[in-house]
Every structure is written in structure tokens, then in C-alpha cells.
Short mmCIF file of C-alpha atoms in Angstrom, two decimals:
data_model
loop_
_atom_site.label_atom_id
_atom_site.label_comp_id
_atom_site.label_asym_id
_atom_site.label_seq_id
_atom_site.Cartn_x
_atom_site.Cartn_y
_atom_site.Cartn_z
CA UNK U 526 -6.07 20.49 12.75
CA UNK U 527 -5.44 23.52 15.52
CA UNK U 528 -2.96 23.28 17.91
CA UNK U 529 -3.42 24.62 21.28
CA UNK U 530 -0.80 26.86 22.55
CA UNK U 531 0.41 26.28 25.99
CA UNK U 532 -0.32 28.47 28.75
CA UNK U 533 3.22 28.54 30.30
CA UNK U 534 5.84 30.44 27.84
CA UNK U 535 8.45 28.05 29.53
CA UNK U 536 6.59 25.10 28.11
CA UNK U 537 7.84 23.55 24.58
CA UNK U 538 4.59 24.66 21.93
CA UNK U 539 4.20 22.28 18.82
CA UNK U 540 4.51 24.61 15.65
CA UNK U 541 0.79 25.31 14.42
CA UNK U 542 0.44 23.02 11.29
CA UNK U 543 0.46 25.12 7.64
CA UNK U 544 -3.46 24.51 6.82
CA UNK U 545 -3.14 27.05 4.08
CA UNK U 546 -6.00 27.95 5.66
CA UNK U 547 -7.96 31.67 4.70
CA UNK U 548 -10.91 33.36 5.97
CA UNK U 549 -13.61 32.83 3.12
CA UNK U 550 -15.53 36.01 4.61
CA UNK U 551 -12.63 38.09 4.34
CA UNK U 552 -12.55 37.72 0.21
CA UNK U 553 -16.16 38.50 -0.21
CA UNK U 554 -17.52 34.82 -0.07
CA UNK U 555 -20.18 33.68 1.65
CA UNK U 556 -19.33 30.85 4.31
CA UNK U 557 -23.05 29.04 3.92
CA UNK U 558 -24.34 27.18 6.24
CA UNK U 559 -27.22 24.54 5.98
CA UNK U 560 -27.75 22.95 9.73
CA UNK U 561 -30.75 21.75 10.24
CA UNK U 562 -32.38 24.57 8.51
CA UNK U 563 -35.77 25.21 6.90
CA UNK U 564 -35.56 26.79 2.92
CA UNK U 565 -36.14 29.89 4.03
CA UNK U 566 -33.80 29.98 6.75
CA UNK U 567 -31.25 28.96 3.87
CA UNK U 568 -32.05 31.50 1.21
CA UNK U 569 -31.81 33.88 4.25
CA UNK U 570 -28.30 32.99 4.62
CA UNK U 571 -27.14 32.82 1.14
CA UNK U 572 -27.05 29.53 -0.04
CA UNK U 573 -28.71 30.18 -2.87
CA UNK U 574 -26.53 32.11 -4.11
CA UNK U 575 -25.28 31.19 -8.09
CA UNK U 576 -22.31 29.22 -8.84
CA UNK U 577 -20.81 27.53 -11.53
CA UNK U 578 -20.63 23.48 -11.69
CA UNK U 579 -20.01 19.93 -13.48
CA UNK U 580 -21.58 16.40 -14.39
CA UNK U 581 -22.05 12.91 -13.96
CA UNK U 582 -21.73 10.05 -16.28
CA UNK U 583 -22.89 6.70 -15.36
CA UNK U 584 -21.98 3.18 -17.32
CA UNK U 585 -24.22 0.58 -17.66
CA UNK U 586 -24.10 -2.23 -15.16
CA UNK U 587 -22.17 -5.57 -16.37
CA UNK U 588 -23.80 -9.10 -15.55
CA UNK U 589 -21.30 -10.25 -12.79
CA UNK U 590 -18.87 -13.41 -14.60
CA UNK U 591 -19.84 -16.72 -13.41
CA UNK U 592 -16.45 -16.69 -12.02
CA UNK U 593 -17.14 -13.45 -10.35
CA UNK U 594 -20.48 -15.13 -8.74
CA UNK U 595 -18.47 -18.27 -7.32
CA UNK U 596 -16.29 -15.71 -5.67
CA UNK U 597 -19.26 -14.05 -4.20
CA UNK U 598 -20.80 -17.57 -2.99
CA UNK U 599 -17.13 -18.18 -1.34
CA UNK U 600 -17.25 -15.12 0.51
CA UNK U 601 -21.28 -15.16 1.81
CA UNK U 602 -21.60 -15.19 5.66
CA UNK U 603 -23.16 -17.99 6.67
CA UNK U 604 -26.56 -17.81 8.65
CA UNK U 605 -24.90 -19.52 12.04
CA UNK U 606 -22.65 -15.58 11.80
CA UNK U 607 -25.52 -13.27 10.70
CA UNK U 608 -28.36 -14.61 12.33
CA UNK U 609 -26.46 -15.10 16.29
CA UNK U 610 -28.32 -13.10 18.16
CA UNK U 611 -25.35 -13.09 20.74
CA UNK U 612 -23.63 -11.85 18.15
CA UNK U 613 -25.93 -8.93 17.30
CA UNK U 614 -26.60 -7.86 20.68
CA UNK U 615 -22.95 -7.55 21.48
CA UNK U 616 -22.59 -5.56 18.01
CA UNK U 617 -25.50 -3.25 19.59
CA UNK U 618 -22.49 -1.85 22.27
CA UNK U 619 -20.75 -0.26 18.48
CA UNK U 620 -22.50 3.36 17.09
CA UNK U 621 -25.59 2.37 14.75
CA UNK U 622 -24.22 4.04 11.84
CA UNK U 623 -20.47 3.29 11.86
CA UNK U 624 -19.97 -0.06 9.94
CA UNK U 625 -17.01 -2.24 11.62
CA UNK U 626 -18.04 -5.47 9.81
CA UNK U 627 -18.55 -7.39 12.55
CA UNK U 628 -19.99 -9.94 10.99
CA UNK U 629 -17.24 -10.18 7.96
CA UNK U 630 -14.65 -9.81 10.03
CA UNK U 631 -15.42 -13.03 12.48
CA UNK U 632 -16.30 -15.23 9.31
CA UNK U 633 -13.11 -14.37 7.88
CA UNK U 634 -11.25 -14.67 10.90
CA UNK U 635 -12.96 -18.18 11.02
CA UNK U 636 -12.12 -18.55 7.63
CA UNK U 637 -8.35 -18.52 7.92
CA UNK U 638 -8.07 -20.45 11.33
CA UNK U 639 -6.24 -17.28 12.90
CA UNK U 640 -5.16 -17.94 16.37
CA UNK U 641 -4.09 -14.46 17.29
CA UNK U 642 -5.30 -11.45 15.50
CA UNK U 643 -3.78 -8.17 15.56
CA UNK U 644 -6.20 -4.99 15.43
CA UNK U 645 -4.94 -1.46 14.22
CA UNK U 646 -7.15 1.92 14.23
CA UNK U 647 -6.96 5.33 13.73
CA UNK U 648 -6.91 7.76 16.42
CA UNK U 649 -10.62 8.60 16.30
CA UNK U 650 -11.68 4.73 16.58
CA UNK U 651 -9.29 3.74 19.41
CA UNK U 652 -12.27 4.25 21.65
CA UNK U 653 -14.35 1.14 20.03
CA UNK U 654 -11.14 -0.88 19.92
CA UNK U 655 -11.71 -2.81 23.34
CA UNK U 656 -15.37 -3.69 22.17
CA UNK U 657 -14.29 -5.06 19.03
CA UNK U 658 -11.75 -6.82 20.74
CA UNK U 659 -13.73 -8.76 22.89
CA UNK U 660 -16.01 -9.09 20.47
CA UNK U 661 -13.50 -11.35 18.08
CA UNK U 662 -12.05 -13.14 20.76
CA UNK U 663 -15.58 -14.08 22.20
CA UNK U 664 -17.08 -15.53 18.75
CA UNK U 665 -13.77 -16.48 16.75
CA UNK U 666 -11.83 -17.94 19.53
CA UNK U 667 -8.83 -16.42 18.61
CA UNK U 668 -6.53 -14.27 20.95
CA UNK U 669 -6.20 -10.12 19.79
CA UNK U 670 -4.04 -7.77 20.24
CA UNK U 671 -4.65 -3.88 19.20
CA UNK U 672 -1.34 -1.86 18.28
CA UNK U 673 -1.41 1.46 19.88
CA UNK U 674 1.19 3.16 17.56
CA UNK U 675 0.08 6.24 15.92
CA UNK U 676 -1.43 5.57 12.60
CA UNK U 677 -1.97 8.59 10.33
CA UNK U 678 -3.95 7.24 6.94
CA UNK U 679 -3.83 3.83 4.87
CA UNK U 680 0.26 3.77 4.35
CA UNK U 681 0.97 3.15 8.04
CA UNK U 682 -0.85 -0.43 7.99
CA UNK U 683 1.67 -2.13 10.73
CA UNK U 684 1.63 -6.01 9.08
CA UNK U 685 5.00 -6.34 10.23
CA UNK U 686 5.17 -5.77 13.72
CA UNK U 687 1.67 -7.98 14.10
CA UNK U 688 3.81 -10.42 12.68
CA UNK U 689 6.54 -9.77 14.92
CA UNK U 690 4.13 -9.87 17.66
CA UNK U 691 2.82 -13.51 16.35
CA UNK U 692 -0.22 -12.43 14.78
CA UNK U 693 -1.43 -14.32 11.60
CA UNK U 694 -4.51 -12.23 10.47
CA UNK U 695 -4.76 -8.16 10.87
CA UNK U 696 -7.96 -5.86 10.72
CA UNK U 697 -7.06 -2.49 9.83
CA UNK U 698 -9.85 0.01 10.33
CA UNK U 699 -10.83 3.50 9.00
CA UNK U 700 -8.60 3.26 5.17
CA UNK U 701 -8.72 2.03 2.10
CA UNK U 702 -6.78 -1.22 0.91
CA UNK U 703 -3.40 1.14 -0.36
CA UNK U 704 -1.17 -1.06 0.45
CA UNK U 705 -2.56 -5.01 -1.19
CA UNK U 706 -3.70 -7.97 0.75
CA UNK U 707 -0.85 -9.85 -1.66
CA UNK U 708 2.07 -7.59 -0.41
CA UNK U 709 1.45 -7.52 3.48
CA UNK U 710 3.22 -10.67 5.71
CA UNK U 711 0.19 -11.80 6.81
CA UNK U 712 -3.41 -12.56 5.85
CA UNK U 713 -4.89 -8.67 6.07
CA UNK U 714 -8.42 -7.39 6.21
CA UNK U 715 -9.23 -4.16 5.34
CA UNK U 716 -12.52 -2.41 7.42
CA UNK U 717 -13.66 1.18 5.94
CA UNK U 718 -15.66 2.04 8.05
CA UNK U 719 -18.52 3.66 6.34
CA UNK U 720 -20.21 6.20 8.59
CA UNK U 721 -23.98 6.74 7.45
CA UNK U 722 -24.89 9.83 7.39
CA UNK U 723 -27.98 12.40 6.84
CA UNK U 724 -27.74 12.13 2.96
CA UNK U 725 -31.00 14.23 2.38
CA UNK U 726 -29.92 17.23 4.33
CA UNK U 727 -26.70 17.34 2.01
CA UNK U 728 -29.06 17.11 -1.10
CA UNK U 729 -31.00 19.83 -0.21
CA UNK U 730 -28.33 22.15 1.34
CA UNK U 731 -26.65 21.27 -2.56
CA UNK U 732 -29.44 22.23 -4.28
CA UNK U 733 -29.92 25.60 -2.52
CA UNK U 734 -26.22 26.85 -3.10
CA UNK U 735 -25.92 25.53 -6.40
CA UNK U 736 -28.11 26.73 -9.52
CA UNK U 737 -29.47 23.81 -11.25
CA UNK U 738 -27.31 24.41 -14.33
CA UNK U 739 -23.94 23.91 -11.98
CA UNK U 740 -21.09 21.28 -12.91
CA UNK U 741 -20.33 19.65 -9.54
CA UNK U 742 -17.55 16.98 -8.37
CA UNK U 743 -18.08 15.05 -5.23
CA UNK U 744 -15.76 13.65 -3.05
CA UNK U 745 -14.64 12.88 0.23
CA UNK U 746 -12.91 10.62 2.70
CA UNK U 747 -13.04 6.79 2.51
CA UNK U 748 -15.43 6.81 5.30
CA UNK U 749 -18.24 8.33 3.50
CA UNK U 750 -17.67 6.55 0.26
CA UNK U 751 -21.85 4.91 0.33
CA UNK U 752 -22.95 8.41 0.85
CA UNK U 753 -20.58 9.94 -1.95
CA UNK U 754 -22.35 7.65 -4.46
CA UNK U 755 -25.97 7.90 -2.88
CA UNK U 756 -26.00 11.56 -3.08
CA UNK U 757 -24.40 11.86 -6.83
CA UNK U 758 -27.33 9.61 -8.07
CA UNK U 759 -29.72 11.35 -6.25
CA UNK U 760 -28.77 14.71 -7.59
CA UNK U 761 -27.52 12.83 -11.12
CA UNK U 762 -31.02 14.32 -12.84
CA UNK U 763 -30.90 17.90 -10.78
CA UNK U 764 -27.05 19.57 -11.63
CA UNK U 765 -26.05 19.27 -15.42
CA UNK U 766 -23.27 17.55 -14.36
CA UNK U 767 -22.84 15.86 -11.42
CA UNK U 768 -19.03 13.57 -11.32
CA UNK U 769 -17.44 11.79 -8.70
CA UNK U 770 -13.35 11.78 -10.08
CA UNK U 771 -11.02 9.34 -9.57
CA UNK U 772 -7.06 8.89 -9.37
CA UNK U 773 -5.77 5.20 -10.04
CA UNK U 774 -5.66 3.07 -7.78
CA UNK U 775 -7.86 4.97 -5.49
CA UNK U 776 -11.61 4.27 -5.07
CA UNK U 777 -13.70 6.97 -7.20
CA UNK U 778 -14.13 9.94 -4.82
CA UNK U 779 -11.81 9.19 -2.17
CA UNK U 780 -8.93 11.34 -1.81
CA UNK U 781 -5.52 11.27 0.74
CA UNK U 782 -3.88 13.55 2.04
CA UNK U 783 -0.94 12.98 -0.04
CA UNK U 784 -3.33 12.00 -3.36
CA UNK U 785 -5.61 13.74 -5.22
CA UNK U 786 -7.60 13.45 -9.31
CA UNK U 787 -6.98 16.55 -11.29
CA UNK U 788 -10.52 17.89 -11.47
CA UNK U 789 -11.40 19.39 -15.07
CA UNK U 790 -14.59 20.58 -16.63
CA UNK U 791 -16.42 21.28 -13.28
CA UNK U 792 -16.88 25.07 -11.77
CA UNK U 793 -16.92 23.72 -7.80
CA UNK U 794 -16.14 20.44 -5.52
CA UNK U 795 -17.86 19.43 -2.48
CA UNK U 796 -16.19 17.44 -0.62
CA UNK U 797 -17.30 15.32 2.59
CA UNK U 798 -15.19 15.41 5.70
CA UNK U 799 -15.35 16.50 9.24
CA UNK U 800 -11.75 18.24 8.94
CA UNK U 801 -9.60 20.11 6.35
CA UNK U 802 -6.43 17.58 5.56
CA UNK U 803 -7.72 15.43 2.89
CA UNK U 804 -9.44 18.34 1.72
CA UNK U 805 -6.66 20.66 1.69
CA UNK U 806 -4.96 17.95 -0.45
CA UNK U 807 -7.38 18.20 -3.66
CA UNK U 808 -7.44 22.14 -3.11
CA UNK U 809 -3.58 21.80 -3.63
CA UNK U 810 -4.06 19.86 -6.96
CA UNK U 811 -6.87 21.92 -8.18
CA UNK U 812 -6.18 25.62 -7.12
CA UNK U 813 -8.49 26.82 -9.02
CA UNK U 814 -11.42 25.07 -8.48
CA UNK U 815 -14.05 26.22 -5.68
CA UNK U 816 -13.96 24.03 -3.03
CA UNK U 817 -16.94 23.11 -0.32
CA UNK U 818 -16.77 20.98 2.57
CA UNK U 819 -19.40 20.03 4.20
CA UNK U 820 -19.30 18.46 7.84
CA UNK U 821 -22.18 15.85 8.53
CA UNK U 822 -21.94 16.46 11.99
CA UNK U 823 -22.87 19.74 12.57
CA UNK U 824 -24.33 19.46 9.22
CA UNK U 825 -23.17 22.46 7.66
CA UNK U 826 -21.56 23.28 4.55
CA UNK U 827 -18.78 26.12 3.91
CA UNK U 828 -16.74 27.63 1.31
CA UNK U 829 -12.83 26.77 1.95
CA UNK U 830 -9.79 28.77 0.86
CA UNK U 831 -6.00 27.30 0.72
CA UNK U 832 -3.29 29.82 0.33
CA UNK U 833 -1.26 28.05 -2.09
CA UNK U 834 1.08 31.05 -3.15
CA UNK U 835 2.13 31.01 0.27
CA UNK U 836 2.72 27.81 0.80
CA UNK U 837 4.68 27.07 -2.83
CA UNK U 838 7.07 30.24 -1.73
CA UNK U 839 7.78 28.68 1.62
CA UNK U 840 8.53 25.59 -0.26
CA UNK U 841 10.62 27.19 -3.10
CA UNK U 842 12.54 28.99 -0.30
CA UNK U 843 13.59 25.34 1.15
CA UNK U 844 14.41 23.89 -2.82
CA UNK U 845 16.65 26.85 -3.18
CA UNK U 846 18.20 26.86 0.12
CA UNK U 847 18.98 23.12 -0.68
CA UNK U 848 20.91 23.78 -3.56
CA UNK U 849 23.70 25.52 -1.49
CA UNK U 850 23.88 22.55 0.80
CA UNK U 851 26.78 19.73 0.69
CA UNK U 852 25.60 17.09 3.57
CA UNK U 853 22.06 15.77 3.13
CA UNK U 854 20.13 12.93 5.55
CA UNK U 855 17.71 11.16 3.54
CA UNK U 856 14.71 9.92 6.10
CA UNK U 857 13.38 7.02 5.14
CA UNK U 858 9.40 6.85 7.03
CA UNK U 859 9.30 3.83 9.45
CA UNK U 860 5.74 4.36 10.46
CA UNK U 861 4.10 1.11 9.37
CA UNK U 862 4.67 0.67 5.23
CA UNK U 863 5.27 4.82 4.79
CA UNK U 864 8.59 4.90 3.43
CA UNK U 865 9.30 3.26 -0.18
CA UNK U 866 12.39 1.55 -0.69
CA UNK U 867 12.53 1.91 -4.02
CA UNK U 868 12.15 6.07 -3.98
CA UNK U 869 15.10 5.77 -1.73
CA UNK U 870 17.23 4.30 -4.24
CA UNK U 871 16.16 7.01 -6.31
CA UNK U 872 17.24 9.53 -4.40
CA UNK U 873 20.24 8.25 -2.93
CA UNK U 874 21.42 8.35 -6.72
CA UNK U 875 20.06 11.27 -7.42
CA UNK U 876 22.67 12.35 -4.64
CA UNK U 877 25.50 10.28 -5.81
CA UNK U 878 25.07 11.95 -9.22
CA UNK U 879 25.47 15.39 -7.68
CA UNK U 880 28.48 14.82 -5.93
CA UNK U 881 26.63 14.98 -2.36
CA UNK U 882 27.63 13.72 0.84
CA UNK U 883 24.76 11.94 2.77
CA UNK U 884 23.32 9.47 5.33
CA UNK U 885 20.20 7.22 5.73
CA UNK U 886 18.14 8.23 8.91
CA UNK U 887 14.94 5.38 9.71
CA UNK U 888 12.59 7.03 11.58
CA UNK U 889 8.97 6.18 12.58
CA UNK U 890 8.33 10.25 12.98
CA UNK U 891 9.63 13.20 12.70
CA UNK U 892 10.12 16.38 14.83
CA UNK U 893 12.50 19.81 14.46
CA UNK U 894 14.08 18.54 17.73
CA UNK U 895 15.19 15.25 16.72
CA UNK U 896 16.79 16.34 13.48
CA UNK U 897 17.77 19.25 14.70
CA UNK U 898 20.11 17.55 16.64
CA UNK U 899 22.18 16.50 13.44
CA UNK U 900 24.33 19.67 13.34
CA UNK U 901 26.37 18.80 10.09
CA UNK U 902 23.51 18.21 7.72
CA UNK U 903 22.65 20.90 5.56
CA UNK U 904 19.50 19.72 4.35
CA UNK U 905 17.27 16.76 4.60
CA UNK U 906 15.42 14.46 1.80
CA UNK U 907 12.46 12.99 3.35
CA UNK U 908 10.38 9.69 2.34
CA UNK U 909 7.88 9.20 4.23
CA UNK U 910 4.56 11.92 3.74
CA UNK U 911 5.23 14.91 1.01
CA UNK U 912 2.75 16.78 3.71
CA UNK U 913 5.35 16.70 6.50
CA UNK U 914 7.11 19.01 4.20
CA UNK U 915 4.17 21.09 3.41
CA UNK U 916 2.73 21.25 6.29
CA UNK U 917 5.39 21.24 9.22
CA UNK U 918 8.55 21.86 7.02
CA UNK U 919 8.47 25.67 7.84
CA UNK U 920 9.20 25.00 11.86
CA UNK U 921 12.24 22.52 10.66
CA UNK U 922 15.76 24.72 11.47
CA UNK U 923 17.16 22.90 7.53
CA UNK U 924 15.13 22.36 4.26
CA UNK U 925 12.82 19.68 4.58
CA UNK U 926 12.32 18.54 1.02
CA UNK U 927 9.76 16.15 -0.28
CA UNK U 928 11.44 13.76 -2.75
CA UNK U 929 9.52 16.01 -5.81
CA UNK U 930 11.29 18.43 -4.54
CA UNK U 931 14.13 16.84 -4.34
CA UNK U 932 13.50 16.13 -7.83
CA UNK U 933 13.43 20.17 -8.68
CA UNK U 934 16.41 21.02 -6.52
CA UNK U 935 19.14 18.41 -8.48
CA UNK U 936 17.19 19.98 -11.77
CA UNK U 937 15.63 16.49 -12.77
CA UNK U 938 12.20 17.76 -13.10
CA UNK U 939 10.83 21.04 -13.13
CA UNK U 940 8.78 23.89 -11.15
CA UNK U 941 5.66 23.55 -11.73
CA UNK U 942 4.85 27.45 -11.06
CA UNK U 943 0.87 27.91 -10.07
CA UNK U 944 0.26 23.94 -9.00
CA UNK U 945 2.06 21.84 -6.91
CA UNK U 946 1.83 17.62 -7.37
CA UNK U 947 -0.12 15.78 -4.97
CA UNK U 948 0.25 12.54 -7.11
CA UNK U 949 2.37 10.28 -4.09
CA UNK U 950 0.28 7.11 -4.57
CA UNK U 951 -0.83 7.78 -8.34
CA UNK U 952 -0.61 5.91 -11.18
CA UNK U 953 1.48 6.63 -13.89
CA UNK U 954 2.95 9.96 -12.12
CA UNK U 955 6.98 10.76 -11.83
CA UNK U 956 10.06 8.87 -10.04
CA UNK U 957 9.23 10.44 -6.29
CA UNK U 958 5.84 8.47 -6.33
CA UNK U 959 5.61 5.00 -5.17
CA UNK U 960 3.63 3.39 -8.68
CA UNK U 961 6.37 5.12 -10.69
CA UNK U 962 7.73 1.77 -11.73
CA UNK U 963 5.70 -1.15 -10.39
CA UNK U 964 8.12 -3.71 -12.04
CA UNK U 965 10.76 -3.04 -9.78
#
């Protein structure tokens, strides 16, 4: 993400995000690019140039439990939903190949009787959210509302102010089901989105950067999960190894910004996206593996650096900073179901153990300004994204620590010198994550 600078000097400027972002051309690496190109036009540009790679493994497909089939029979759309032609038409007014679930979404809607139905999207699908809305309300009956808060990725699904707001069913659009259907306060639905894309063009441009001996990993964000799996088998029989990893409880290949598989036994990743953040957080994980992105919009596909010495200096700098400091605030994320309760506890002992002073701060955001206005606080603890740390914690006037971090500064856990964790929503991972201890 780029932020503009503003023209007047007098005018407040938004600090410029840390991207870890480096110029691929710079270090001798070709930046290739496969729009809409012929194979010529490719090889001209280096894409064929060698590199090393991974594989795929593929199980064999289980017969579904008769259980399992009753379940599907439960959940079939009946022929009054998928075959009204009302329906369709008004479906027509949505892009062809962005998949909203129209059709799902009214059955289930129907399903539970909702009377009111609360709507939440990302910031790039706000723009279809009036459609959709009149679309439920015209073929479900039901009344909908769509919260305009800011949502950022799958932990800021808002269940409890739809219920405050006297909705009984939510659709939330664009992420993947992190937080359950059987923890929310009301009946939840959860819409990916898939976005189809130009899957051949992606094969080939694959196939001319890579040699056919490569180990590859592909992933990408939740929205092109179909296309993920489509390409892997078609390239399955062309790459000696062609995976798609996956981190518990994630979907295989999908990957947050705070979330990412360790990626072994592969030489380079390509990973599908139309920006950097998700990307940036699997580059973070795995700093030594080649990364790729490739954009299916403009269709092209480039080599992408992350500069993670930098970034794990600027971030040691704030852990030993911290250590000098007496009066902590501990920000506990308010933004939908960010912050965890139970890492809280956590730290607020880990603090009590140390012989620190501190306060709880609720916040649904956070800016330099705001806590810069709490002069007595030394440092801050924050629950709520590890990548407000990394990526804005620079432009904060006191340490911003992550509660890993945190972790590393009270001399619970240690350094880990040449990685840094990006295991937030993980299975199985240490006390700062939020499946640390599911019991609790």
C-alpha cells in the first residue's frame, strides 16, 4: 500500500507504511513480466530464465460418509432459488467473475427466518454492497443493514454490533471463516468471494520462468483459492514438484497478513494477489525463499524483495528500548473480534511478574497521535495486529511491541535472529497467538 504525500507541508502526512519493500532490478533480478504476451515476447524479456523449485502431492479422494451426504442434501438450493429468473437477472447487475453467493446466501437467509440481516465488506467490495442489499431484502424479505466500519481481514468480523443493531443473521464478505460460525452471537455466513481469473495465462507465464525441473509452492489470498488449486493440478505433471502449503486452521494456500506455513523443500513461491500485504507476510516467515507475485489484473508476474534485516533491527530497537521502560499501556484491538482476551491475561501477568506499572487502553484503531497523547507511558503492548507493529510501529513516538515481542523483552521467549514469527492465528504456536491454549 503507498501513501500519497500531501501537497501542503502544513497538512498532517500519514507515515508511509514499512512494506519492506526493495527494488528487485537493483540486486541483479529480473522483474518478469508476462501480460498478455506471445512466447517470444516472454523469452525476450527473461522469463525463461532458470530457477530452482518444489512439488505437489495429491491424496486420493474419500467416498463422502453417508452422514456427510445428508448434510449435503440439507444444504442443496432448491430449484424455486436457482432457477428465478428474477433472481438471476438482478444477480447480472454483480461482476461475472466475482462469486457473492447470491443464491446461498438468500436460501440460507430463508433458512434461518432472519428478519434483519446485517452485511459487512471489505473496503474494495463496499461498492457492490447496495446491490446485494437490495438484492436480499427483495427475495428474502428480510430488512439489511451494511456496517460501514473499517474492516481490515477475517478477525474484524463485527457479530456484535449487528447484534447490537438487532440483526439475527450476518454475511461477511471477502475472508475466510477465522473466527467459527459456533463462537459469533449470531447465526454467521461466511462469503469468499472467489474472483475467477485467467488461469491459463498464469500457467504459461509459470512455465516460461520456471525450468521444468523447479520445486514450486503456490499460494495466495482467500479470494483466489479455485484458481490456486486449478493451476497446481494443471501444472501437477509439468514442475517436479508443485505444493500448495498450509498452516492449521487456515485453508491450504491461503495466507494473512498476520499468518503464514513455513515453506520447506521448495526453491521459489508464487503467490496470487493484486497487492504486497499478505504477501509480505509469507516473505517474513520464509526469508529465504524466492518469492513471485503475480497480479491477475494486469496479468503480470514479478520477482518481490522484503528487507527483513531492516525491519527486525527497527523492531529489536523498540524490544530493547522497552526494557528501560517502567509504565506500559497494553491495547487491547476493538476492531470487530481483533483483540484476544485471553493474550491479554497473558500479558498483563507477564507485567505483574516484572514489577511493571500499567493500564488497559480498548481501542478500535490505532494512530501515533492518539497514543501519543499518553505522556507517562513508556512503552506500549499491543493486541490487536502484530503488523501494526511491523509495519507502522517505526512512526509511533514509544515502542510499539507486538505481544511476541513482548514475549522477548520480559525474556520469556527468545530472539529468533534471521526469522521473525508470523504464526498469530496458528496452531500449536507460542502464548502471544490466539490457538495457544484453546481450552481456556
Amino acid at each position: 500500500m503507498e501513501t500519497v504525500e500531501a501537497a501542503a507541508p502544513a497538512a498532517a502526512v500519514s507515515p508511509p507504511r514499512f512494506s519492506g519493500r526493495r527494488n528487485a532490478a537493483n540486486e541483479g533480478a529480473c522483474t518478469p513480466s508476462c501480460a498478455q504476451s506471445s512466447r517470444s515476447d516472454c523469452q525476450r524479456n527473461g522469463l525463461c530464465a532458470s530457477t530452482e523449485v518444489v512439488a505437489v502431492q495429491t491424496k486420493a479422494k474419500r467416498k463422502p460418509s453417508a452422514a456427510a451426504r445428508m448434510r449435503r442434501m440439507a444444504n442443496q438450493i432448491p430449484e424455486e432459488i436457482t432457477k428465478n429468473a428474477e433472481l438471476t437477472k438482478a444477480i447480472e447487475q454483480l461482476p461475472w467473475n466475482y462469486n457473492f453467493e447470491i443464491h446461498k446466501t438468500v436460501w440460507r437467509i430463508r433458512q434461518a427466518g432472519s428478519k434483519r440481516v446485517a452485511l459487512q465488506f471489505p473496503e474494495g467490495l463496499l461498492l457492490y454492497a447496495c446491490v446485494i442489499s437490495d438484492i436480499i431484502e427483495r427475495f428474502t424479505g428480510a430488512d439489511s443493514i451494511i456496517l460501514g466500519d473499517v474492516t481490515y481481514g477475517a478477525c474484524c468480523v463485527d457479530d456484535l454490533s449487528a447484534l447490537a443493531l438487532g440483526a439475527d443473521f450476518m454475511v461477511h464478505y471477502g475472508h475466510s471463516c477465522l473466527v467459527p460460525i459456533d463462537v459469533t452471537s449470531i447465526k454467521m455466513l461466511y462469503v469468499f468471494v472467489d474472483i475467477a481469473i485467467d488461469v491459463d495465462h498464469l500457467v504459461d507465464c509459470m512455465k516460461l520462468t520456471f525450468a521444468s525441473d523447479a520445486k514450486l509452492a503456490l499460494m495466495g489470498t482467500i479470494q483466489f483459492s479455485s484458481s490456486i488449486h486449478l493451476v497446481a493440478s494443471k501444472l501437477s505433471d509439468h514442475f517436479t514438484s508443485m505444493v500448495v502449503p498450509q498452516v492449521k486452521p487456515l485453508s491450504p494456500g491461503e495466507v494473512l497478513g498476520c499468518t503464514s506455513p513455513v515453506i520447506e523443500g521448495v526453491d521459489a513461491l508464487v503467490f496470487i494477489a493484486d497487492g504486497r500485504f499478505h504477501l509480505e507476510s509469507a516473505m517474513i516467515m520464509n526469508p529465504n525463499l524466492k518469492a513471485y507475485r503475480y497480479d491477475p489484473y494486469p496479468k503480470v508476474l514479478t520477482l518481490e524483495k522484503y528487507d527483513l534485516p531492516q525491519m527486525m533491527a527497527i523492531r529489536r530497537a523498540a524490544i530493547d528500548e522497552a526494557r528501560g521502560a517502567k509504565n506500559f499501556g497494553v491495547v487491547l484491538g476493538t476492531l470487530g473480534r481483533q483483540g484476544n482476551p485471553l493474550i491479554l491475561d497473558h500479558i498483563k501477568q507477564l507485567l505483574e511478574q516484572s514489577g511493571k506499572t500499567y493500564f488497559v487502553l480498548l481501542l478500535s484503531e490505532l494512530f501515533p497521535d492518539k497514543l501519543a497523547r499518553f505522556k507517562d507511558v513508556d512503552a506500549w503492548i499491543q493486541i490487536a495486529c502484530p503488523r501494526l507493529s511491523i509495519d507502522w510501529g517505526y512512526a509511533f513516538p514509544k515502542p510499539l511491541l507486538t505481544a511476541y515481542e513482548a514475549e522477548v523483552c520480559f525474556e520469556r521467549t527468545r530472539w529468533r535472529e534471521g526469522s521473525y514469527p508470523m504464526d498469530f492465528y496458528a496452531k500449536g504456536s507460542g502464548p502471544w497467538t490466539n490457538y495457544h491454549d484453546r481450552k481456556k
